[in-house]
Tab-separated table of C-alpha atoms in Angstrom:
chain	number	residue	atom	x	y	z
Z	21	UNK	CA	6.526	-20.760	-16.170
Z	22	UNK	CA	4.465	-19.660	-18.809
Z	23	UNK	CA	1.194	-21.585	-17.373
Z	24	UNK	CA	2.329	-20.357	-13.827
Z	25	UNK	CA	2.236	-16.445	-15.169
Z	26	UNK	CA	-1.174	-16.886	-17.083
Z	27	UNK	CA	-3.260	-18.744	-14.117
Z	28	UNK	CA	-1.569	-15.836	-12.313
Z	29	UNK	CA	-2.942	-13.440	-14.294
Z	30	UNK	CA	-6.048	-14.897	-15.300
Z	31	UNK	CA	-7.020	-14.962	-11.748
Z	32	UNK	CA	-6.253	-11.227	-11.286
Z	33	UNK	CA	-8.743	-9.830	-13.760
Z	34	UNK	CA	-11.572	-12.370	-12.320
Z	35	UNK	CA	-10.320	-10.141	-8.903
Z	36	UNK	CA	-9.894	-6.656	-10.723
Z	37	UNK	CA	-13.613	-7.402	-12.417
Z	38	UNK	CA	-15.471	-8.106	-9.072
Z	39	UNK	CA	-13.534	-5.005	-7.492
Z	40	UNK	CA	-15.263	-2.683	-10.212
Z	41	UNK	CA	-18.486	-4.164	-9.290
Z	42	UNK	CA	-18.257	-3.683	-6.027
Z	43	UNK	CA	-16.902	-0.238	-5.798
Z	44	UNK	CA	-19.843	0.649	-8.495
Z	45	UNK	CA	-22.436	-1.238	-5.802
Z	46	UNK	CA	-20.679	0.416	-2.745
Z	47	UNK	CA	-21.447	4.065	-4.708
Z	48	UNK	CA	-24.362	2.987	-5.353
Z	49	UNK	CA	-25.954	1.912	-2.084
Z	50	UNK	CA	-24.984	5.054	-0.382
Z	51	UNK	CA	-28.132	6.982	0.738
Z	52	UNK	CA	-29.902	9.581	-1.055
Z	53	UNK	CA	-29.672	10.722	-4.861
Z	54	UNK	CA	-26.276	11.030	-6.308
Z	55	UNK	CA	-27.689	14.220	-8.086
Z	56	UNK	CA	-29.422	15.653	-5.380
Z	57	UNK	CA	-25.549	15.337	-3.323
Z	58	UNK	CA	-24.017	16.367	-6.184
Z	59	UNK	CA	-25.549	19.715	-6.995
Z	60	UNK	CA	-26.565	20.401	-3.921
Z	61	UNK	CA	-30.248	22.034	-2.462
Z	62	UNK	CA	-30.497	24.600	-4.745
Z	63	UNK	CA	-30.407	22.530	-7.698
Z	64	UNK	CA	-33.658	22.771	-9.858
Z	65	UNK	CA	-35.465	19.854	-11.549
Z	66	UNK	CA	-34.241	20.704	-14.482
Z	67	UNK	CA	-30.885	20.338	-13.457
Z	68	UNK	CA	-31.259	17.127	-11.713
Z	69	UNK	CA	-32.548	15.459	-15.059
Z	70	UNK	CA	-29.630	17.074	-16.911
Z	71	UNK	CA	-27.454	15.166	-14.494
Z	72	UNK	CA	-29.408	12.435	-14.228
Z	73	UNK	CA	-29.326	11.685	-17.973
Z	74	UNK	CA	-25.464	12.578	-18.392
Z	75	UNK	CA	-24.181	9.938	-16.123
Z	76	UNK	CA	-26.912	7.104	-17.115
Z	77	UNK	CA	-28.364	7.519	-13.178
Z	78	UNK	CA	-32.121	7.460	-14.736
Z	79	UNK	CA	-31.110	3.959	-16.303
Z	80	UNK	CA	-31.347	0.445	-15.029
Z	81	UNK	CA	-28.502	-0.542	-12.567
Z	82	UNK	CA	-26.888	-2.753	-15.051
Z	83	UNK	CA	-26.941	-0.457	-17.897
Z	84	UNK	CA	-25.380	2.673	-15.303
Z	85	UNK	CA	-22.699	-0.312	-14.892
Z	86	UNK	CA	-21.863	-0.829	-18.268
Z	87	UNK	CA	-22.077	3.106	-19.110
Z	88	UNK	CA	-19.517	3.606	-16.040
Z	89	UNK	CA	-17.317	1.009	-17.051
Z	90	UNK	CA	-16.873	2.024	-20.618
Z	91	UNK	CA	-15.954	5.732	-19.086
Z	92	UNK	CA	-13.343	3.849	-17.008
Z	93	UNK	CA	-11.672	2.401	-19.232
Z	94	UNK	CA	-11.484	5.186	-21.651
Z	95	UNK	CA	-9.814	7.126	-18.536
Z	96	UNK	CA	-12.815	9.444	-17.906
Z	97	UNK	CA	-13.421	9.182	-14.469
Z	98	UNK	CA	-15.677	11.985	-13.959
Z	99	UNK	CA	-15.194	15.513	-12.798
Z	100	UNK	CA	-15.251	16.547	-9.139
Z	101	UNK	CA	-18.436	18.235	-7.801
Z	102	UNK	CA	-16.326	20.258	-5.342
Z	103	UNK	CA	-13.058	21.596	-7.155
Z	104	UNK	CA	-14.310	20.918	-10.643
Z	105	UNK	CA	-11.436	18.980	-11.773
Z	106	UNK	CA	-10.866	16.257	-13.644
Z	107	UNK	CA	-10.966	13.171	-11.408
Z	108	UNK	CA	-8.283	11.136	-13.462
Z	109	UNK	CA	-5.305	13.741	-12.864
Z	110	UNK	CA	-6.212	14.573	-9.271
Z	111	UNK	CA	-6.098	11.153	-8.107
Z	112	UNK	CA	-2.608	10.296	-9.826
Z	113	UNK	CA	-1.340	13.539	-8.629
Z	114	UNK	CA	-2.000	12.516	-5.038
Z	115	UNK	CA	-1.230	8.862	-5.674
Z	116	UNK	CA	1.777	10.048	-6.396
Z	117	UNK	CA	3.065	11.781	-2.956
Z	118	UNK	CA	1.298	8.986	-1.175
Z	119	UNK	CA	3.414	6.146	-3.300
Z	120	UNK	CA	6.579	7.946	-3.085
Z	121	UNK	CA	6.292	7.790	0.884
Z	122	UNK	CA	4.997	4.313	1.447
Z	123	UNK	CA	7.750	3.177	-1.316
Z	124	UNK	CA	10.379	4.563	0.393
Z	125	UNK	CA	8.786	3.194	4.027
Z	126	UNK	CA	8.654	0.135	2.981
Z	127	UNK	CA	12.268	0.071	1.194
Z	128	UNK	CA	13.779	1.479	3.904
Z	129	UNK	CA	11.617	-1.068	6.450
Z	130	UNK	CA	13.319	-3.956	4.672
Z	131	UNK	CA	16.464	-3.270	4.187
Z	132	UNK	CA	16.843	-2.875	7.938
Z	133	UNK	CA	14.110	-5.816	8.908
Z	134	UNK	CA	14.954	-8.863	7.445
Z	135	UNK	CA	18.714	-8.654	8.437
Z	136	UNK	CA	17.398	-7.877	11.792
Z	137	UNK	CA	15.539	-10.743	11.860
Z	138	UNK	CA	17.405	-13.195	10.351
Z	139	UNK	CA	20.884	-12.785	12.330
Z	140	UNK	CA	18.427	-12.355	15.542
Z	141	UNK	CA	17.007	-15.706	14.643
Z	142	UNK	CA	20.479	-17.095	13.556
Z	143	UNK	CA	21.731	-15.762	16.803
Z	144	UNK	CA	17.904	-17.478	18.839
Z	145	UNK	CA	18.210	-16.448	22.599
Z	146	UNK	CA	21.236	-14.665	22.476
Z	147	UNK	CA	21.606	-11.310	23.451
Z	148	UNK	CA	21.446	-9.936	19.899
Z	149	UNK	CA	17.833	-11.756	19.572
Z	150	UNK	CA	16.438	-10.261	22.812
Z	151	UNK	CA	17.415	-6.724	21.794
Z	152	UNK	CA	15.585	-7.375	18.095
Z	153	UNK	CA	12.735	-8.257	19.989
Z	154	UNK	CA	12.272	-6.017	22.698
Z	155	UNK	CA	13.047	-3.559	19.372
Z	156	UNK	CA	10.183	-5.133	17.506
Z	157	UNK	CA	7.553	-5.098	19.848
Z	158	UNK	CA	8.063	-1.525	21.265
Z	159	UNK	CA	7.257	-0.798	17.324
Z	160	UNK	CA	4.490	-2.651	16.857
Z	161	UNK	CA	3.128	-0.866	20.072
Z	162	UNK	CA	3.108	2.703	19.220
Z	163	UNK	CA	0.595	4.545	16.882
Z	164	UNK	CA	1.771	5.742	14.096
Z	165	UNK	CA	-0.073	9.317	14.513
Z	166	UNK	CA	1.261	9.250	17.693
Z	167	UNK	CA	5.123	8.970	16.357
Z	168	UNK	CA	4.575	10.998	13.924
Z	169	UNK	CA	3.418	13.994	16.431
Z	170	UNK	CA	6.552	13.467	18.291
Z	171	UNK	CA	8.938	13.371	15.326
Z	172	UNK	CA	6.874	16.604	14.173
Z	173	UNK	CA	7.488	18.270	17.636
Z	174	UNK	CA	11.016	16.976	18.279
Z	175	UNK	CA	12.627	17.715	14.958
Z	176	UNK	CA	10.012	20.156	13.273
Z	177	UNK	CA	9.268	22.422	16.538
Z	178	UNK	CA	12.178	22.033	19.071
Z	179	UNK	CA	14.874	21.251	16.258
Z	180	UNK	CA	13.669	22.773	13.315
Z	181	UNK	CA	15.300	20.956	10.647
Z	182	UNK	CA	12.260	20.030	8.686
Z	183	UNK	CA	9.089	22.240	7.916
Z	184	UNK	CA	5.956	21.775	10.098
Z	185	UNK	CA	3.237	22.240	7.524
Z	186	UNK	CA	3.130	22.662	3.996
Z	187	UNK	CA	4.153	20.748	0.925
Z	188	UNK	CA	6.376	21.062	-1.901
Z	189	UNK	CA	6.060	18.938	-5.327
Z	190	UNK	CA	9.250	16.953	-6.442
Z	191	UNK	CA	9.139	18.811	-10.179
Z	192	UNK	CA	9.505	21.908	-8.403
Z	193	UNK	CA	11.860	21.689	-5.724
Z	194	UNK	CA	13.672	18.147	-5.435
Z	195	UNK	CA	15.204	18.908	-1.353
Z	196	UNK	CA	12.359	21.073	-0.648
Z	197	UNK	CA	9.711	18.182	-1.126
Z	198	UNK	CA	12.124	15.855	0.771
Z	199	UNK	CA	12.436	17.991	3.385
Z	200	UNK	CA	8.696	17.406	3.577
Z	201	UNK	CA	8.304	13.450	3.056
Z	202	UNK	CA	11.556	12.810	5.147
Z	203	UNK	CA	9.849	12.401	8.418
Z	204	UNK	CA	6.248	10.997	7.178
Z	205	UNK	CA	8.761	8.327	5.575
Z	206	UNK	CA	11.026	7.682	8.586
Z	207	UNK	CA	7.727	7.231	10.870
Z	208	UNK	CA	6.111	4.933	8.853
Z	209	UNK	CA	9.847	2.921	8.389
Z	210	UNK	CA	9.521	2.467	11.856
Z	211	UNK	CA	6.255	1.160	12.544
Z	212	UNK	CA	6.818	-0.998	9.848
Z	213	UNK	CA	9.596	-2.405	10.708
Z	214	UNK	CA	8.558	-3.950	13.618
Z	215	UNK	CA	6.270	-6.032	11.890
Z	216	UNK	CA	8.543	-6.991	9.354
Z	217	UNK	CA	11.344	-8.612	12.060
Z	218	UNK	CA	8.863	-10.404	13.750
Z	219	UNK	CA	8.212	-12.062	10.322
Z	220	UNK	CA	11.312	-12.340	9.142
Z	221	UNK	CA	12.876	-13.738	12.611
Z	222	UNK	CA	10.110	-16.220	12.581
Z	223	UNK	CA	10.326	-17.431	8.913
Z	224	UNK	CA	13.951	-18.144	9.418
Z	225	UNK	CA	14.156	-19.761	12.325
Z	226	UNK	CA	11.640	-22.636	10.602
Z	227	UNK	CA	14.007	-22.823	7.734
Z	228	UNK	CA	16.969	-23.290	10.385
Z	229	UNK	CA	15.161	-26.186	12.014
Z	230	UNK	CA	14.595	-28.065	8.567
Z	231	UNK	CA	17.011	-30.652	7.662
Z	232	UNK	CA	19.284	-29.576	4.583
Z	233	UNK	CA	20.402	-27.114	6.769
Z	234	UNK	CA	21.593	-29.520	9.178
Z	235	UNK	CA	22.982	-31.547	5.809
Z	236	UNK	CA	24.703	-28.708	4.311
Z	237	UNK	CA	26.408	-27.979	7.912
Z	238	UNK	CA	27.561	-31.387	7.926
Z	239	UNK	CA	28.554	-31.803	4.388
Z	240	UNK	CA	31.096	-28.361	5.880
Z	241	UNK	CA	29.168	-25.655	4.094
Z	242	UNK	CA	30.421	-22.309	5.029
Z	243	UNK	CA	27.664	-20.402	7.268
Z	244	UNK	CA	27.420	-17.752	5.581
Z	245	UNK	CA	27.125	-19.751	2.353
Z	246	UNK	CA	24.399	-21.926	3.894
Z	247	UNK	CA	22.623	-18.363	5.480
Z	248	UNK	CA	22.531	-16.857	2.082
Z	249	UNK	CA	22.051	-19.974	-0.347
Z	250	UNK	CA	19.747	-22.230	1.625
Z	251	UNK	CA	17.674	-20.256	4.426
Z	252	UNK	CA	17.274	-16.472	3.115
Z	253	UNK	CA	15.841	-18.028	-0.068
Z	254	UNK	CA	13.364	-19.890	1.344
Z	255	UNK	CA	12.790	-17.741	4.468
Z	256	UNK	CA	12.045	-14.811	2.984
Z	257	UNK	CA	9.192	-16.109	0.967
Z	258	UNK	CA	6.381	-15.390	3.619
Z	259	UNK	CA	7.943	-11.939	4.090
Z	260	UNK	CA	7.509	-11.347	0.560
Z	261	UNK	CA	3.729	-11.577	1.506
Z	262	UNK	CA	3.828	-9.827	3.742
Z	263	UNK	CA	5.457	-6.846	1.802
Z	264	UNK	CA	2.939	-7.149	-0.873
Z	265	UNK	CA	0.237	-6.816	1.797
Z	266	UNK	CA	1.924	-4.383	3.218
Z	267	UNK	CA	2.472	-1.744	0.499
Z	268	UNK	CA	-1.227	-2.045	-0.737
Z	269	UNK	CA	-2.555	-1.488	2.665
Z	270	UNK	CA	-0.059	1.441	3.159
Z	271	UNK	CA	-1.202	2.737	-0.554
Z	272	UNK	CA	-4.639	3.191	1.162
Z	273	UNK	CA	-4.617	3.498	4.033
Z	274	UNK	CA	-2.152	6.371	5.342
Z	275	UNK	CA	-4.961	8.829	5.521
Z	276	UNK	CA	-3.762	9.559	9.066
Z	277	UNK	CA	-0.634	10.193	8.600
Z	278	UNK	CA	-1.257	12.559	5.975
Z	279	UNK	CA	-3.260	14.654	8.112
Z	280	UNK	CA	-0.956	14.142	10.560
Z	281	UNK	CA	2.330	16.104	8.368
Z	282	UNK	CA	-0.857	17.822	5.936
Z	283	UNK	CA	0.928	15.931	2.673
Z	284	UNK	CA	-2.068	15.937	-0.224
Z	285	UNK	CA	-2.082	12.418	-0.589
Z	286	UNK	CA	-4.560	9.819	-1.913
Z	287	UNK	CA	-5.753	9.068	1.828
Z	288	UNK	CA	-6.441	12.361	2.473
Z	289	UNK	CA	-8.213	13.361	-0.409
Z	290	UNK	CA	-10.445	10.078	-0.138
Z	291	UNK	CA	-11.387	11.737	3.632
Z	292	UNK	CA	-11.934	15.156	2.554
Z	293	UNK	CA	-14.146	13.975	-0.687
Z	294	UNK	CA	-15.961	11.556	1.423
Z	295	UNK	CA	-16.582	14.657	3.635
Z	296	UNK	CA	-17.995	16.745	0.917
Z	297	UNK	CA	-19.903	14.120	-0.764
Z	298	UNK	CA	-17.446	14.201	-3.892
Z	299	UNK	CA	-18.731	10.765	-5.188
Z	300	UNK	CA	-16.718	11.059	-8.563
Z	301	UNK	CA	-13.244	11.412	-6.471
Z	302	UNK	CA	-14.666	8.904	-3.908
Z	303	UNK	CA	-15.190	6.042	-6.638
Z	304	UNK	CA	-11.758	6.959	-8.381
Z	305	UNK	CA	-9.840	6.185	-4.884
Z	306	UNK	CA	-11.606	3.526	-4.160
Z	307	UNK	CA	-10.962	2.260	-7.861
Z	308	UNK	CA	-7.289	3.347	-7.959
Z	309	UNK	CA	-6.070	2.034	-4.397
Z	310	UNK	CA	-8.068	-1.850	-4.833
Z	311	UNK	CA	-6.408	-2.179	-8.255
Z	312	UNK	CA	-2.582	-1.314	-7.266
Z	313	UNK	CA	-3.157	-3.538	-3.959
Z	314	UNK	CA	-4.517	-6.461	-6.805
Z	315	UNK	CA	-1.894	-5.889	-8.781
Z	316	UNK	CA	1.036	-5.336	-6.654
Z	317	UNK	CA	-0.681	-9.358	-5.162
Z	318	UNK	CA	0.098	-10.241	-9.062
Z	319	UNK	CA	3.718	-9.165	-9.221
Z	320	UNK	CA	4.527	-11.424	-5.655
Z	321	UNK	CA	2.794	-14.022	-6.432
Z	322	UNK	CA	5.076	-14.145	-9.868
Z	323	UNK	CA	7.982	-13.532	-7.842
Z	324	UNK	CA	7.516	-16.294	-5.560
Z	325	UNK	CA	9.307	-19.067	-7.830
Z	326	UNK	CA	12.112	-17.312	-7.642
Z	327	UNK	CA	13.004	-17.518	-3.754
Z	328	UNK	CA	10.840	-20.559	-3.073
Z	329	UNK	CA	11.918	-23.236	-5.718
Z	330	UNK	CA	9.223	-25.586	-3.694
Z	331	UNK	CA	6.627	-23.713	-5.822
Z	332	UNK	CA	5.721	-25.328	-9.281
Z	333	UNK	CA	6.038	-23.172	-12.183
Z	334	UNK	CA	4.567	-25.763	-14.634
C-alpha cells in the first residue's frame, strides 16, 4: 500500500509541476504587455519600468518563472490591478462559496444516483428501470442556466421562499446564506444526477453479468448480501471516477451558474477578472481550480483499493 500511495503521489507533483508551467505560459502568451494592461493608458514610462522590474517581467522567461514560483509558494500571489486586494484571500474567499455548492451538489447527486441506478439495473427492463431512465435522460437534457432560471422564477419570483439576488456569507448569517445556495445547490443536484445513474446503472449491470455473482446466488447468498458485498463494491468503482471528475470540473467551471443566482464565486470572479484584464486574479484561478481538480484525482485514485480489491496495492 505504501508503494501504491507514493507512485500515486509521485505522479501528482510531475502533474501539479507541468500545471504551473503552463498556467505561467498561458499568462504569458496573452497579447500585449502585462504592464501596459495592468496600469492602464495613462501609465508613464516610469511607471511601466517600476512594474516591470517588481514582478521580474524585464527578465528572461525562465528567470520570471522561477521568480513567480518562489512567490507562489510563499503564498504571495500578487495583488489585483482592479480592487487592489490581495489575490491569495480573494480567491479562497470565493473558492469557498463555490466549494460549498458543488460539495453539497455532488453529495446530494450521489446519495440519490447510485441507488437509483443500481436497483434500476438490479430491477433491468422493469418498470422501475424505465422510469430511472426516462428520469436520467430528461436531466442530462436540460441546461443548467436554463433550470436554474426556472427554479429562480418558480420559487424566487412566483413563490418567494428564497431571495432572488444577493448573497449572504455563512460567518454571518448561517440560514440567510442557505437561503441563498439552496437552489444553486438543488439545480446543479439535478443535472448531475442524471449523469451519475446512467453510470451507476451501467457499472452494475456489468458486475451482475460476471460470474461470482451467479456463484454466490447459487452457493444461496442472500440478495441483498450479494447487492451490497459483491456488486456495489466493485460497481461503484467507475462512478468513483466519475465523481472525482466531476467535482473538479464543477470547482471550475460553474461560472454560469453563478451569474445565473449572482453568488461571488471562483467562476465568476475568473469571468469578471478576465474581463478587466486582472492577470494576477486570472493566474490565481487558474492556479487554484487545476490543483484541487489534481488533487481531488490523487485522493480517488487512493481510494480505489478500497472498493475494487482487483487493483494491486503492492
Amino acid at each position: 500500500m505504501f508503494r501504491y500511495f507514493l507512485r500515486r503521489t509521485s505522479m501528482t507533483a510531475v502533474t501539479l509541476s507541468l500545471v504551473g508551467i503552463a498556467v505561467f505560459l498561458i499568462m504569458r502568451m496573452i497579447p500585449g504587455d502585462p504592464a501596459s494592461l495592468m496600469l492602464g493608458e495613462s501609465a508613464t514610462d516610469a511607471q511601466l519600468e517600476i512594474l516591470r522590474s517588481r514582478w521580474g517581467l524585464d527578465q528572461p522567461l525562465p528567470i520570471q518563472f522561477g521568480y513567480w514560483l518562489a512567490s507562489v509558494l510563499s503564498g504571495d500571489f500578487g495583488i489585483s490591478t482592479r480592487t487592489g486586494q490581495i489575490v491569495l484571500p480573494l480567491i479562497l474567499d470565493r473558492f469557498a462559496v463555490t466549494a460549498s455548492i458543488v460539495v453539497l451538489a455532488v453529495f446530494i447527486a450521489v446519495a440519490i444516483a447510485v441507488p437509483a441506478g443500481m436497483i434500476a439495473a438490479w430491477r433491468q427492463n422493469s418498470l422501475i428501470d424505465i422510469v430511472a431512465v426516462a428520469v436520467a435522460t430528461l436531466l442530462l437534457s436540460i441546461p443548467s442556466f436554463w433550470l436554474g432560471l426556472i427554479m429562480l422564477l418558480i420559487f424566487g419570483l412566483k413563490l418567494g421562499w428564497v431571495p432572488v439576488l444577493g448573497f449572504v456569507g455563512f460567518d454571518e448569517n448561517l440560514l440567510r446564506a442557505a437561503s441563498f445556495i439552496i437552489l444553486p445547490v438543488i439545480t446543479l443536484a439535478l443535472i448531475e444526477t442524471g449523469v451519475l445513474i446512467r453510470m451507476a446503472r451501467a457499472s452494475t449491470i456489468e458486475v451482475l453479468r460476471l460470474e461470482y455473482v451467479a456463484h454466490a446466488r447459487a452457493k444461496g447468498v442472500p440478495e441483498w448480501r450479494v447487492l451490497l458485498r459483491h456488486v456495489f463494491p466493485n460497481a461503484f468503482a467507475p462512478t468513483l471516477t466519475l465523481i472525482g471528475l466531476m467535482l473538479g470540473n464543477l470547482l471550475g467551471g460553474i461560472a454560469v451558474l453563478e451569474t445565473v443566482f449572482t453568488l461571488p464565486g471562483i467562476g465568476r470572479l475568473l469571468v469578471e477578472s478576465i474581463f478587466a484584464r486582472d492577470y494576477p486574479v486570472v493566474q490565481g484561478c487558474l492556479l487554484l481550480t487545476a490543483t484541487v481538480f489534481v488533487l481531488i484525482n490523487l485522493v480517488v485514485d487512493l481510494l480505489y483499493p478500497v472498493f475494487d480489491p482487483r487493483i494491486t496495492v503492492e
